[in-house]
mmCIF file of C-alpha atoms in Angstrom:
data_model
loop_
_atom_site.group_PDB
_atom_site.id
_atom_site.type_symbol
_atom_site.label_atom_id
_atom_site.label_comp_id
_atom_site.label_asym_id
_atom_site.label_seq_id
_atom_site.Cartn_x
_atom_site.Cartn_y
_atom_site.Cartn_z
ATOM 1 C CA MET A 39 11.434 -39.440 -12.235
ATOM 2 C CA GLU A 40 10.671 -35.723 -12.452
ATOM 3 C CA LYS A 41 9.868 -34.050 -9.139
ATOM 4 C CA ILE A 42 6.266 -33.011 -8.632
ATOM 5 C CA THR A 43 6.018 -29.443 -7.295
ATOM 6 C CA ARG A 44 3.104 -28.885 -4.938
ATOM 7 C CA ILE A 45 1.330 -25.591 -5.609
ATOM 8 C CA GLY A 46 -0.947 -23.840 -3.138
ATOM 9 C CA ILE A 47 -3.340 -21.048 -4.083
ATOM 10 C CA ALA A 48 -4.591 -18.433 -1.627
ATOM 11 C CA GLY A 49 -7.857 -17.180 -3.083
ATOM 12 C CA THR A 50 -10.873 -18.709 -4.787
ATOM 13 C CA GLY A 51 -12.063 -15.837 -6.958
ATOM 14 C CA LEU A 52 -11.818 -15.499 -10.741
ATOM 15 C CA ILE A 53 -8.001 -15.621 -10.745
ATOM 16 C CA GLY A 54 -7.555 -18.348 -8.151
ATOM 17 C CA LYS A 55 -10.198 -20.626 -9.606
ATOM 18 C CA GLY A 56 -8.959 -20.130 -13.154
ATOM 19 C CA LEU A 57 -5.392 -20.925 -12.135
ATOM 20 C CA ALA A 58 -6.513 -24.064 -10.315
ATOM 21 C CA LEU A 59 -8.133 -25.336 -13.503
ATOM 22 C CA GLU A 60 -4.877 -24.832 -15.419
ATOM 23 C CA ILE A 61 -2.674 -26.450 -12.783
ATOM 24 C CA GLU A 62 -4.811 -29.583 -12.834
ATOM 25 C CA LYS A 63 -3.834 -30.098 -16.490
ATOM 26 C CA GLN A 64 -0.103 -30.189 -15.742
ATOM 27 C CA ALA A 65 1.917 -33.372 -15.290
ATOM 28 C CA ASP A 66 4.820 -32.019 -13.257
ATOM 29 C CA ILE A 67 2.989 -29.771 -10.815
ATOM 30 C CA GLN A 68 0.152 -30.579 -8.447
ATOM 31 C CA LEU A 69 -2.640 -28.489 -6.963
ATOM 32 C CA SER A 70 -1.984 -29.322 -3.334
ATOM 33 C CA LYS A 71 -4.065 -26.922 -1.246
ATOM 34 C CA VAL A 72 -6.362 -23.938 -1.808
ATOM 35 C CA LEU A 73 -6.784 -21.520 1.076
ATOM 36 C CA THR A 74 -10.152 -19.848 1.516
ATOM 37 C CA ARG A 75 -11.958 -17.889 4.222
ATOM 38 C CA ARG A 76 -15.336 -18.999 2.892
ATOM 39 C CA ASP A 77 -17.403 -21.779 4.444
ATOM 40 C CA ILE A 78 -16.149 -24.807 2.536
ATOM 41 C CA GLN A 79 -19.490 -26.587 2.987
ATOM 42 C CA THR A 80 -21.163 -23.906 0.844
ATOM 43 C CA MET A 81 -18.604 -24.003 -1.999
ATOM 44 C CA ASP A 82 -20.382 -26.483 -4.236
ATOM 45 C CA ASP A 83 -19.338 -24.491 -7.297
ATOM 46 C CA TYR A 84 -15.600 -24.985 -6.647
ATOM 47 C CA PRO A 85 -14.215 -27.728 -8.921
ATOM 48 C CA PHE A 86 -11.683 -29.238 -6.472
ATOM 49 C CA GLN A 87 -13.408 -29.628 -3.124
ATOM 50 C CA GLU A 88 -10.793 -32.003 -1.715
ATOM 51 C CA VAL A 89 -7.997 -29.387 -1.678
ATOM 52 C CA LEU A 90 -9.897 -26.603 0.081
ATOM 53 C CA THR A 91 -8.809 -25.558 3.558
ATOM 54 C CA ASN A 92 -9.453 -22.740 6.020
ATOM 55 C CA SER A 93 -6.190 -23.420 7.857
ATOM 56 C CA VAL A 94 -3.188 -21.278 6.899
ATOM 57 C CA VAL A 95 -0.864 -23.694 8.727
ATOM 58 C CA GLU A 96 -2.209 -26.687 6.791
ATOM 59 C CA PHE A 97 -2.020 -24.685 3.574
ATOM 60 C CA ILE A 98 1.631 -23.644 3.960
ATOM 61 C CA GLY A 99 2.704 -27.031 5.284
ATOM 62 C CA ASN A 100 1.471 -28.876 2.211
ATOM 63 C CA CYS A 101 2.910 -26.629 -0.516
ATOM 64 C CA ASP A 102 6.302 -26.102 -2.140
ATOM 65 C CA LEU A 103 5.253 -22.791 -3.707
ATOM 66 C CA ILE A 104 2.265 -20.569 -3.034
ATOM 67 C CA VAL A 105 0.346 -18.228 -5.297
ATOM 68 C CA GLU A 106 -1.362 -15.393 -3.408
ATOM 69 C CA CYS A 107 -4.281 -13.922 -5.318
ATOM 70 C CA SER A 108 -6.821 -13.138 -2.611
ATOM 71 C CA GLY A 109 -7.077 -9.463 -3.568
ATOM 72 C CA ASP A 110 -6.839 -8.610 0.141
ATOM 73 C CA VAL A 111 -3.901 -6.564 1.430
ATOM 74 C CA ILE A 112 -4.320 -7.188 5.164
ATOM 75 C CA TYR A 113 -5.115 -10.900 5.011
ATOM 76 C CA GLY A 114 -2.688 -11.588 2.167
ATOM 77 C CA THR A 115 0.115 -10.000 4.171
ATOM 78 C CA GLU A 116 -0.525 -12.375 7.059
ATOM 79 C CA VAL A 117 -0.540 -15.416 4.767
ATOM 80 C CA ILE A 118 2.658 -14.405 2.981
ATOM 81 C CA ASP A 119 4.390 -13.718 6.288
ATOM 82 C CA ILE A 120 3.866 -17.330 7.337
ATOM 83 C CA ALA A 121 5.032 -18.572 3.925
ATOM 84 C CA ILE A 122 8.197 -16.455 3.976
ATOM 85 C CA LYS A 123 9.007 -17.622 7.512
ATOM 86 C CA ALA A 124 8.638 -21.195 6.243
ATOM 87 C CA SER A 125 11.066 -20.373 3.379
ATOM 88 C CA LYS A 126 8.405 -20.980 0.737
ATOM 89 C CA PRO A 127 8.658 -18.952 -2.502
ATOM 90 C CA VAL A 128 5.665 -16.687 -3.086
ATOM 91 C CA VAL A 129 4.123 -15.718 -6.415
ATOM 92 C CA THR A 130 1.448 -13.025 -6.310
ATOM 93 C CA MET A 131 -1.158 -11.572 -8.546
ATOM 94 C CA ASN A 132 -1.948 -8.912 -5.999
ATOM 95 C CA ALA A 133 -0.432 -5.565 -6.997
ATOM 96 C CA GLU A 134 -2.394 -3.907 -4.180
ATOM 97 C CA LEU A 135 -0.473 -5.966 -1.645
ATOM 98 C CA GLN A 136 2.846 -5.551 -3.428
ATOM 99 C CA VAL A 137 2.778 -1.733 -3.273
ATOM 100 C CA THR A 138 1.735 -1.808 0.394
ATOM 101 C CA THR A 139 3.802 -4.561 2.025
ATOM 102 C CA GLY A 140 5.729 -6.199 -0.807
ATOM 103 C CA SER A 141 8.977 -4.412 0.088
ATOM 104 C CA TYR A 142 8.780 -5.776 3.629
ATOM 105 C CA PHE A 143 8.816 -9.306 2.203
ATOM 106 C CA ALA A 144 11.354 -8.574 -0.547
ATOM 107 C CA ARG A 145 13.860 -7.983 2.283
ATOM 108 C CA ARG A 146 13.039 -11.323 3.904
ATOM 109 C CA GLY A 147 12.494 -13.947 1.233
ATOM 110 C CA PHE A 148 11.380 -14.752 -2.295
ATOM 111 C CA ILE A 149 8.340 -12.877 -3.575
ATOM 112 C CA THR A 150 7.499 -12.067 -7.176
ATOM 113 C CA GLU A 151 4.515 -10.734 -9.065
ATOM 114 C CA ALA A 152 3.324 -12.993 -11.876
ATOM 115 C CA GLU A 153 2.864 -12.356 -15.542
ATOM 116 C CA GLY A 154 -0.737 -11.920 -16.582
ATOM 117 C CA ASP A 155 -1.664 -8.624 -15.005
ATOM 118 C CA GLN A 156 -0.124 -5.491 -16.495
ATOM 119 C CA PRO A 157 2.828 -5.137 -14.070
ATOM 120 C CA GLY A 158 4.078 -8.661 -14.670
ATOM 121 C CA CYS A 159 3.556 -8.302 -18.410
ATOM 122 C CA LEU A 160 5.555 -5.069 -18.416
ATOM 123 C CA ALA A 161 8.341 -6.760 -16.473
ATOM 124 C CA SER A 162 8.440 -9.608 -18.987
ATOM 125 C CA LEU A 163 8.388 -7.184 -21.913
ATOM 126 C CA HIS A 164 11.190 -5.240 -20.206
ATOM 127 C CA GLU A 165 13.368 -8.365 -20.125
ATOM 128 C CA ASN A 166 12.638 -8.980 -23.791
ATOM 129 C CA VAL A 167 13.428 -5.482 -25.072
ATOM 130 C CA VAL A 168 16.556 -5.100 -22.913
ATOM 131 C CA GLN A 169 17.913 -8.367 -24.330
ATOM 132 C CA MET A 170 17.469 -6.825 -27.791
ATOM 133 C CA GLY A 171 19.546 -3.805 -26.810
ATOM 134 C CA PHE A 172 16.758 -1.302 -26.174
ATOM 135 C CA LYS A 173 16.953 1.154 -23.257
ATOM 136 C CA PRO A 174 13.425 1.656 -21.864
ATOM 137 C CA LEU A 175 12.263 5.192 -21.151
ATOM 138 C CA VAL A 176 8.515 4.663 -20.747
ATOM 139 C CA TYR A 177 6.650 1.744 -19.167
ATOM 140 C CA GLY A 178 3.127 2.210 -20.473
ATOM 141 C CA ASN A 179 -0.202 0.781 -19.371
ATOM 142 C CA ILE A 180 -3.188 1.095 -21.696
ATOM 143 C CA LYS A 181 -6.549 2.048 -20.219
ATOM 144 C CA GLY A 182 -9.747 2.364 -22.210
ATOM 145 C CA PHE A 183 -11.925 4.300 -19.775
ATOM 146 C CA LEU A 184 -11.541 6.464 -16.689
ATOM 147 C CA ASN A 185 -14.056 8.087 -14.329
ATOM 148 C CA LEU A 186 -12.481 9.428 -11.142
ATOM 149 C CA ASP A 187 -15.778 9.420 -9.236
ATOM 150 C CA PRO A 188 -18.204 6.869 -10.690
ATOM 151 C CA LYS A 189 -21.746 6.493 -9.383
ATOM 152 C CA LYS A 190 -22.512 3.466 -7.241
ATOM 153 C CA GLU A 191 -25.491 2.376 -9.335
ATOM 154 C CA ASP A 192 -23.326 2.365 -12.481
ATOM 155 C CA MET A 193 -20.667 0.290 -10.772
ATOM 156 C CA GLU A 194 -23.276 -2.172 -9.489
ATOM 157 C CA TYR A 195 -24.555 -2.603 -13.043
ATOM 158 C CA TRP A 196 -21.100 -3.278 -14.509
ATOM 159 C CA SER A 197 -20.120 -5.463 -11.568
ATOM 160 C CA LYS A 198 -23.113 -7.712 -12.131
ATOM 161 C CA ARG A 199 -22.717 -7.696 -15.902
ATOM 162 C CA ASN A 200 -19.022 -8.676 -15.827
ATOM 163 C CA GLY A 201 -19.185 -10.996 -12.820
ATOM 164 C CA VAL A 202 -16.513 -8.983 -10.988
ATOM 165 C CA ARG A 203 -16.743 -7.741 -7.393
ATOM 166 C CA LEU A 204 -18.118 -4.232 -6.888
ATOM 167 C CA ASP A 205 -14.942 -2.909 -5.263
ATOM 168 C CA MET A 206 -12.781 -4.304 -8.066
ATOM 169 C CA THR A 207 -15.037 -2.800 -10.720
ATOM 170 C CA THR A 208 -14.855 0.568 -8.989
ATOM 171 C CA SER A 209 -11.071 0.494 -8.592
ATOM 172 C CA PHE A 210 -10.695 -0.287 -12.297
ATOM 173 C CA THR A 211 -12.975 2.584 -13.231
ATOM 174 C CA ASP A 212 -11.698 5.355 -10.933
ATOM 175 C CA GLY A 213 -8.054 4.719 -11.842
ATOM 176 C CA THR A 214 -6.941 3.269 -8.513
ATOM 177 C CA LYS A 215 -5.947 -0.057 -10.053
ATOM 178 C CA VAL A 216 -3.824 1.418 -12.839
ATOM 179 C CA GLN A 217 -2.106 3.808 -10.428
ATOM 180 C CA ILE A 218 -1.253 0.825 -8.201
ATOM 181 C CA GLU A 219 0.036 -1.169 -11.159
ATOM 182 C CA GLN A 220 2.326 1.594 -12.365
ATOM 183 C CA VAL A 221 3.710 2.218 -8.881
ATOM 184 C CA LEU A 222 4.652 -1.459 -8.655
ATOM 185 C CA VAL A 223 6.405 -1.279 -12.026
ATOM 186 C CA ALA A 224 8.255 1.907 -11.048
ATOM 187 C CA ASN A 225 9.547 0.451 -7.794
ATOM 188 C CA GLY A 226 10.328 -2.935 -9.279
ATOM 189 C CA LEU A 227 12.127 -1.807 -12.436
ATOM 190 C CA GLY A 228 13.965 1.199 -11.038
ATOM 191 C CA ALA A 229 11.836 3.792 -12.786
ATOM 192 C CA GLY A 230 9.944 6.796 -11.425
ATOM 193 C CA ILE A 231 6.919 8.939 -12.113
ATOM 194 C CA ALA A 232 6.838 12.304 -13.854
ATOM 195 C CA VAL A 233 4.268 13.838 -11.501
ATOM 196 C CA ASP A 234 2.077 12.730 -8.621
ATOM 197 C CA GLY A 235 -1.081 11.233 -10.095
ATOM 198 C CA LEU A 236 0.718 10.481 -13.387
ATOM 199 C CA LEU A 237 0.378 12.435 -16.632
ATOM 200 C CA ALA A 238 -2.231 10.050 -18.108
ATOM 201 C CA PRO A 239 -2.405 11.522 -21.622
ATOM 202 C CA ASN A 240 -5.199 10.757 -24.054
ATOM 203 C CA SER A 241 -3.936 8.867 -27.061
ATOM 204 C CA ASP A 242 -5.186 8.125 -30.549
ATOM 205 C CA ASP A 243 -1.743 6.910 -31.617
ATOM 206 C CA LEU A 244 0.452 4.970 -29.193
ATOM 207 C CA ASN A 245 3.591 5.655 -31.218
ATOM 208 C CA ASN A 246 3.120 9.429 -31.067
ATOM 209 C CA THR A 247 2.164 9.365 -27.389
ATOM 210 C CA GLY A 248 5.098 7.096 -26.621
ATOM 211 C CA VAL A 249 7.453 9.616 -28.210
ATOM 212 C CA GLU A 250 5.964 12.480 -26.193
ATOM 213 C CA LEU A 251 6.344 10.525 -22.956
ATOM 214 C CA ALA A 252 9.886 9.451 -23.880
ATOM 215 C CA GLU A 253 10.801 13.086 -24.437
ATOM 216 C CA GLU A 254 9.515 13.861 -20.937
ATOM 217 C CA ALA A 255 11.519 10.961 -19.483
ATOM 218 C CA THR A 256 14.634 12.228 -21.277
ATOM 219 C CA ARG A 257 14.057 15.700 -19.861
ATOM 220 C CA LEU A 258 13.670 14.270 -16.345
ATOM 221 C CA GLY A 259 16.702 12.048 -16.710
ATOM 222 C CA TYR A 260 15.065 8.745 -15.692
ATOM 223 C CA PRO A 261 12.547 6.199 -17.072
ATOM 224 C CA ILE A 262 8.925 6.839 -16.130
ATOM 225 C CA CYS A 263 5.820 4.737 -15.586
ATOM 226 C CA GLU A 264 2.627 6.024 -17.148
ATOM 227 C CA PHE A 265 -0.745 5.036 -18.463
ATOM 228 C CA VAL A 266 -2.573 6.334 -21.505
ATOM 229 C CA LEU A 267 -6.276 6.711 -22.105
ATOM 230 C CA ALA A 268 -6.725 5.028 -25.454
ATOM 231 C CA PRO A 269 -10.237 3.617 -25.994
ATOM 232 C CA LYS A 270 -9.341 2.249 -29.433
ATOM 233 C CA ALA A 271 -6.116 0.555 -28.359
ATOM 234 C CA PRO A 272 -5.857 -3.100 -27.265
ATOM 235 C CA PRO A 273 -5.873 -3.962 -23.533
ATOM 236 C CA GLY A 274 -2.150 -4.460 -23.235
ATOM 237 C CA VAL A 275 1.097 -2.740 -22.301
ATOM 238 C CA PHE A 276 3.914 -0.999 -24.141
ATOM 239 C CA ILE A 277 7.470 0.181 -23.683
ATOM 240 C CA THR A 278 8.930 3.154 -25.485
ATOM 241 C CA ALA A 279 12.694 2.924 -25.667
ATOM 242 C CA GLU A 280 15.777 4.213 -27.424
ATOM 243 C CA HIS A 281 18.468 2.198 -29.182
ATOM 244 C CA ASP A 282 21.997 2.544 -30.471
ATOM 245 C CA SER A 283 21.915 5.008 -33.391
ATOM 246 C CA GLN A 284 23.919 2.502 -35.453
ATOM 247 C CA GLN A 285 20.744 0.369 -35.567
ATOM 248 C CA LYS A 286 18.595 3.218 -36.882
ATOM 249 C CA ASP A 287 18.475 2.064 -40.501
ATOM 250 C CA ALA A 288 17.754 -1.538 -39.511
ATOM 251 C CA LEU A 289 14.952 -0.485 -37.149
ATOM 252 C CA LYS A 290 13.439 1.672 -39.873
ATOM 253 C CA TYR A 291 13.535 -1.321 -42.224
ATOM 254 C CA PHE A 292 11.835 -3.391 -39.496
ATOM 255 C CA LYS A 293 8.930 -0.897 -39.579
ATOM 256 C CA MET A 294 9.807 0.587 -36.183
ATOM 257 C CA GLY A 295 9.853 4.165 -37.444
ATOM 258 C CA GLU A 296 12.462 6.877 -37.734
ATOM 259 C CA GLY A 297 13.551 6.897 -34.074
ATOM 260 C CA PRO A 298 15.196 7.873 -31.844
ATOM 261 C CA TYR A 299 12.290 6.508 -29.774
ATOM 262 C CA TYR A 300 10.620 3.179 -30.540
ATOM 263 C CA THR A 301 7.395 1.791 -29.078
ATOM 264 C CA ILE A 302 7.057 -1.960 -28.556
ATOM 265 C CA LEU A 303 3.493 -3.124 -27.875
ATOM 266 C CA GLN A 304 2.160 -6.270 -26.230
ATOM 267 C CA ASN A 305 -1.507 -6.240 -27.133
ATOM 268 C CA PHE A 306 -2.853 -8.618 -24.483
ATOM 269 C CA HIS A 307 -2.663 -9.651 -20.836
ATOM 270 C CA LEU A 308 -4.352 -12.904 -19.907
ATOM 271 C CA CYS A 309 -4.297 -12.850 -16.111
ATOM 272 C CA HIS A 310 -4.369 -16.326 -14.549
ATOM 273 C CA LEU A 311 -3.493 -18.094 -17.803
ATOM 274 C CA GLU A 312 -0.080 -16.429 -17.736
ATOM 275 C CA ILE A 313 0.663 -17.192 -14.076
ATOM 276 C CA MET A 314 1.769 -20.641 -15.232
ATOM 277 C CA LYS A 315 4.777 -19.035 -16.945
ATOM 278 C CA THR A 316 5.898 -17.432 -13.685
ATOM 279 C CA ILE A 317 5.373 -20.614 -11.676
ATOM 280 C CA ARG A 318 7.644 -22.467 -14.084
ATOM 281 C CA ARG A 319 10.146 -19.588 -14.005
ATOM 282 C CA VAL A 320 10.417 -19.905 -10.225
ATOM 283 C CA ILE A 321 10.625 -23.712 -10.257
ATOM 284 C CA SER A 322 13.466 -23.596 -12.792
ATOM 285 C CA GLY A 323 15.416 -21.024 -10.762
ATOM 286 C CA GLY A 324 14.666 -18.077 -13.020
ATOM 287 C CA GLY A 325 14.507 -15.606 -10.154
ATOM 288 C CA VAL A 326 12.208 -12.697 -9.389
ATOM 289 C CA LEU A 327 10.267 -11.303 -12.331
ATOM 290 C CA LEU A 328 8.998 -8.249 -10.461
ATOM 291 C CA ASN A 329 8.349 -7.117 -6.930
ATOM 292 C CA ASN A 330 8.118 -3.787 -5.156
ATOM 293 C CA GLY A 331 11.838 -3.673 -4.415
ATOM 294 C CA GLU A 332 13.509 -3.346 -1.050
ATOM 295 C CA ASN A 333 13.587 0.455 -1.175
ATOM 296 C CA PRO A 334 10.484 1.838 -2.920
ATOM 297 C CA THR A 335 10.389 5.480 -3.989
ATOM 298 C CA VAL A 336 6.714 5.776 -4.938
ATOM 299 C CA SER A 337 3.480 4.727 -3.256
ATOM 300 C CA VAL A 338 -0.283 4.983 -3.725
ATOM 301 C CA ALA A 339 -1.962 7.624 -1.575
ATOM 302 C CA ALA A 340 -5.671 7.834 -0.800
ATOM 303 C CA ILE A 341 -7.374 10.896 -2.295
ATOM 304 C CA ALA A 342 -10.757 11.924 -0.900
ATOM 305 C CA LYS A 343 -13.521 11.722 -3.507
ATOM 306 C CA ARG A 344 -15.683 13.911 -1.291
ATOM 307 C CA THR A 345 -15.369 15.566 2.107
ATOM 308 C CA LEU A 346 -14.673 12.909 4.735
ATOM 309 C CA GLN A 347 -16.061 13.632 8.201
ATOM 310 C CA PRO A 348 -14.680 12.813 11.676
ATOM 311 C CA GLY A 349 -16.056 9.464 12.857
ATOM 312 C CA GLU A 350 -16.685 8.237 9.306
ATOM 313 C CA LEU A 351 -15.771 4.592 8.700
ATOM 314 C CA ILE A 352 -13.816 3.567 5.620
ATOM 315 C CA LYS A 353 -14.457 -0.155 5.430
ATOM 316 C CA LYS A 354 -12.088 -0.664 2.496
ATOM 317 C CA GLY A 355 -10.394 2.185 0.659
ATOM 318 C CA ILE A 356 -9.571 0.419 -2.609
ATOM 319 C CA GLY A 357 -12.714 0.374 -4.714
ATOM 320 C CA SER A 358 -14.718 2.594 -2.362
ATOM 321 C CA PHE A 359 -16.856 5.634 -3.081
ATOM 322 C CA GLN A 360 -14.960 7.639 -0.456
ATOM 323 C CA VAL A 361 -11.380 7.598 -1.744
ATOM 324 C CA ARG A 362 -9.373 6.686 -4.826
ATOM 325 C CA GLY A 363 -5.682 5.856 -5.220
ATOM 326 C CA GLU A 364 -3.054 8.103 -6.741
ATOM 327 C CA ALA A 365 0.668 7.520 -7.311
ATOM 328 C CA VAL A 366 2.865 9.807 -5.194
ATOM 329 C CA LYS A 367 6.567 10.230 -4.486
ATOM 330 C CA ILE A 368 7.307 8.999 -0.974
ATOM 331 C CA ALA A 369 10.014 11.603 -0.361
ATOM 332 C CA THR A 370 7.518 14.458 -0.567
ATOM 333 C CA ASN A 371 4.531 12.593 0.907
ATOM 334 C CA GLN A 372 5.986 10.690 3.853
ATOM 335 C CA ASN A 373 2.850 11.018 6.006
ATOM 336 C CA HIS A 374 0.371 9.733 3.425
ATOM 337 C CA VAL A 375 -1.654 6.618 4.208
ATOM 338 C CA PRO A 376 -1.251 3.977 1.486
ATOM 339 C CA ILE A 377 -4.741 3.274 0.215
ATOM 340 C CA GLY A 378 -4.177 -0.458 0.813
ATOM 341 C CA LEU A 379 -4.061 0.192 4.563
ATOM 342 C CA LEU A 380 -7.456 1.905 4.658
ATOM 343 C CA VAL A 381 -9.414 -1.073 5.966
ATOM 344 C CA ASN A 382 -11.876 -0.574 8.840
ATOM 345 C CA ALA A 383 -10.353 2.868 9.290
ATOM 346 C CA VAL A 384 -12.075 5.668 11.213
ATOM 347 C CA MET A 385 -11.580 9.305 10.290
ATOM 348 C CA LYS A 386 -10.288 11.465 13.149
ATOM 349 C CA ARG A 387 -10.668 14.800 11.384
ATOM 350 C CA GLN A 388 -12.130 16.301 8.247
ATOM 351 C CA VAL A 389 -10.416 15.736 4.918
ATOM 352 C CA ASN A 390 -11.735 17.777 2.018
ATOM 353 C CA GLU A 391 -12.408 16.526 -1.492
ATOM 354 C CA GLY A 392 -9.182 16.146 -3.455
ATOM 355 C CA GLU A 393 -6.912 16.070 -0.396
ATOM 356 C CA ILE A 394 -4.553 13.255 0.573
ATOM 357 C CA VAL A 395 -5.474 11.220 3.654
ATOM 358 C CA THR A 396 -2.565 11.269 6.137
ATOM 359 C CA PHE A 397 -1.816 9.278 9.268
ATOM 360 C CA ASP A 398 -2.867 12.331 11.288
ATOM 361 C CA ASP A 399 -6.349 12.141 9.750
ATOM 362 C CA VAL A 400 -7.320 8.562 10.463
ATOM 363 C CA GLU A 401 -7.240 5.809 13.066
ATOM 364 C CA LEU A 402 -6.113 2.468 11.682
ATOM 365 C CA PRO A 403 -6.477 -0.953 13.328
ATOM 366 C CA GLU A 404 -3.226 -2.623 14.302
ATOM 367 C CA SER A 405 -2.055 -5.144 11.714
ATOM 368 C CA LEU A 406 1.108 -6.686 10.341
ATOM 369 C CA ALA A 407 0.529 -4.682 7.162
ATOM 370 C CA LEU A 408 0.574 -1.422 9.118
ATOM 371 C CA SER A 409 3.754 -2.400 10.986
ATOM 372 C CA ALA A 410 5.368 -3.480 7.726
ATOM 373 C CA TRP A 411 4.624 -0.126 6.110
ATOM 374 C CA HIS A 412 6.114 1.793 9.008
ATOM 375 C CA GLU A 413 9.307 -0.265 8.685
ATOM 376 C CA ILE A 414 9.427 0.403 4.932
ATOM 377 C CA VAL A 415 8.996 4.150 5.368
ATOM 378 C CA ILE A 416 11.579 4.387 8.159
ATOM 379 C CA LYS A 417 14.198 2.683 5.990
ATOM 380 C CA GLU A 418 13.205 4.745 2.951
ATOM 381 C CA THR A 419 13.501 7.957 4.982
ATOM 382 C CA VAL A 420 17.021 6.947 6.047
ATOM 383 C CA ASN A 421 17.967 6.282 2.418
ATOM 384 C CA ILE A 422 16.578 9.657 1.351
#
């Protein structure tokens, strides 16, 4: 008789709920527990009331594998810490957490990002193209719209219209989310970034833009992670790569162009529907798809959207109207505060619009996430 794997989900939002619905259809895996901080008595809209729990201990104790998709860096870090200590494998769809504390856990146990969001899809595409002999130079994320400082009333409108939290809507719009995603890919796949903040070219033709970015990667001497602003392109990911020149004629025949750079596009990412692939990968012993690596080289700094004043509270940096996230090289920005740590943070001194928030500028509450970051940076500094 085939073993039934008990799956636990931390999070009851769009991703967590959607995944729960898919798991319930499977014969060989079971939805065991769902961890929530909400009042369970008020969750009449949740389809599986019997598996809900507010207890992290009960949650971890009744699962063989957990999927963390709470969207919360501080809380998610605490949950994963307990899971790792219990030797439970962890699958995340939480790039924000990965780029903040993921490396701390990568040194201690099994943690992987799932397919479905752009980082996991890029990691899967990477495996595919490498098996075909390609050598990736550009890991590309496609974005249709960008506004570095959107108005709150506009974000409230789109949040309500799309049924997505206000902070998530804002982080998608101001570029924080895509910067986070590409930092995770860079750290996880051994790539880098061309410049702090990324190049972010506009693109009417992904093939042409891919070539331009590949030329930059060749000049730099290492693969780069980027995103393109391409309103007419599909909401997917792409890799621009080179191949053995002996395959040039065949690749031309396969409609891949003249070379030497070739762009391979995946024109979709289906979020929670694709997490199932990663769950089965882990169960079958397929190993880590993607995580932030043990020794990250890039991070996501907080950039002030306006002048921040002493005494000002930043309740949550990601998706706020005070700061936005920007990819930076750790070696040259060792004192930056990762935007994922800006939770209930109080400004100690003025930071002007466009400046990076540093640890000297802000008072942060004690948390495991903060301690984990300090450990990561200390080890990274030693490696540098």
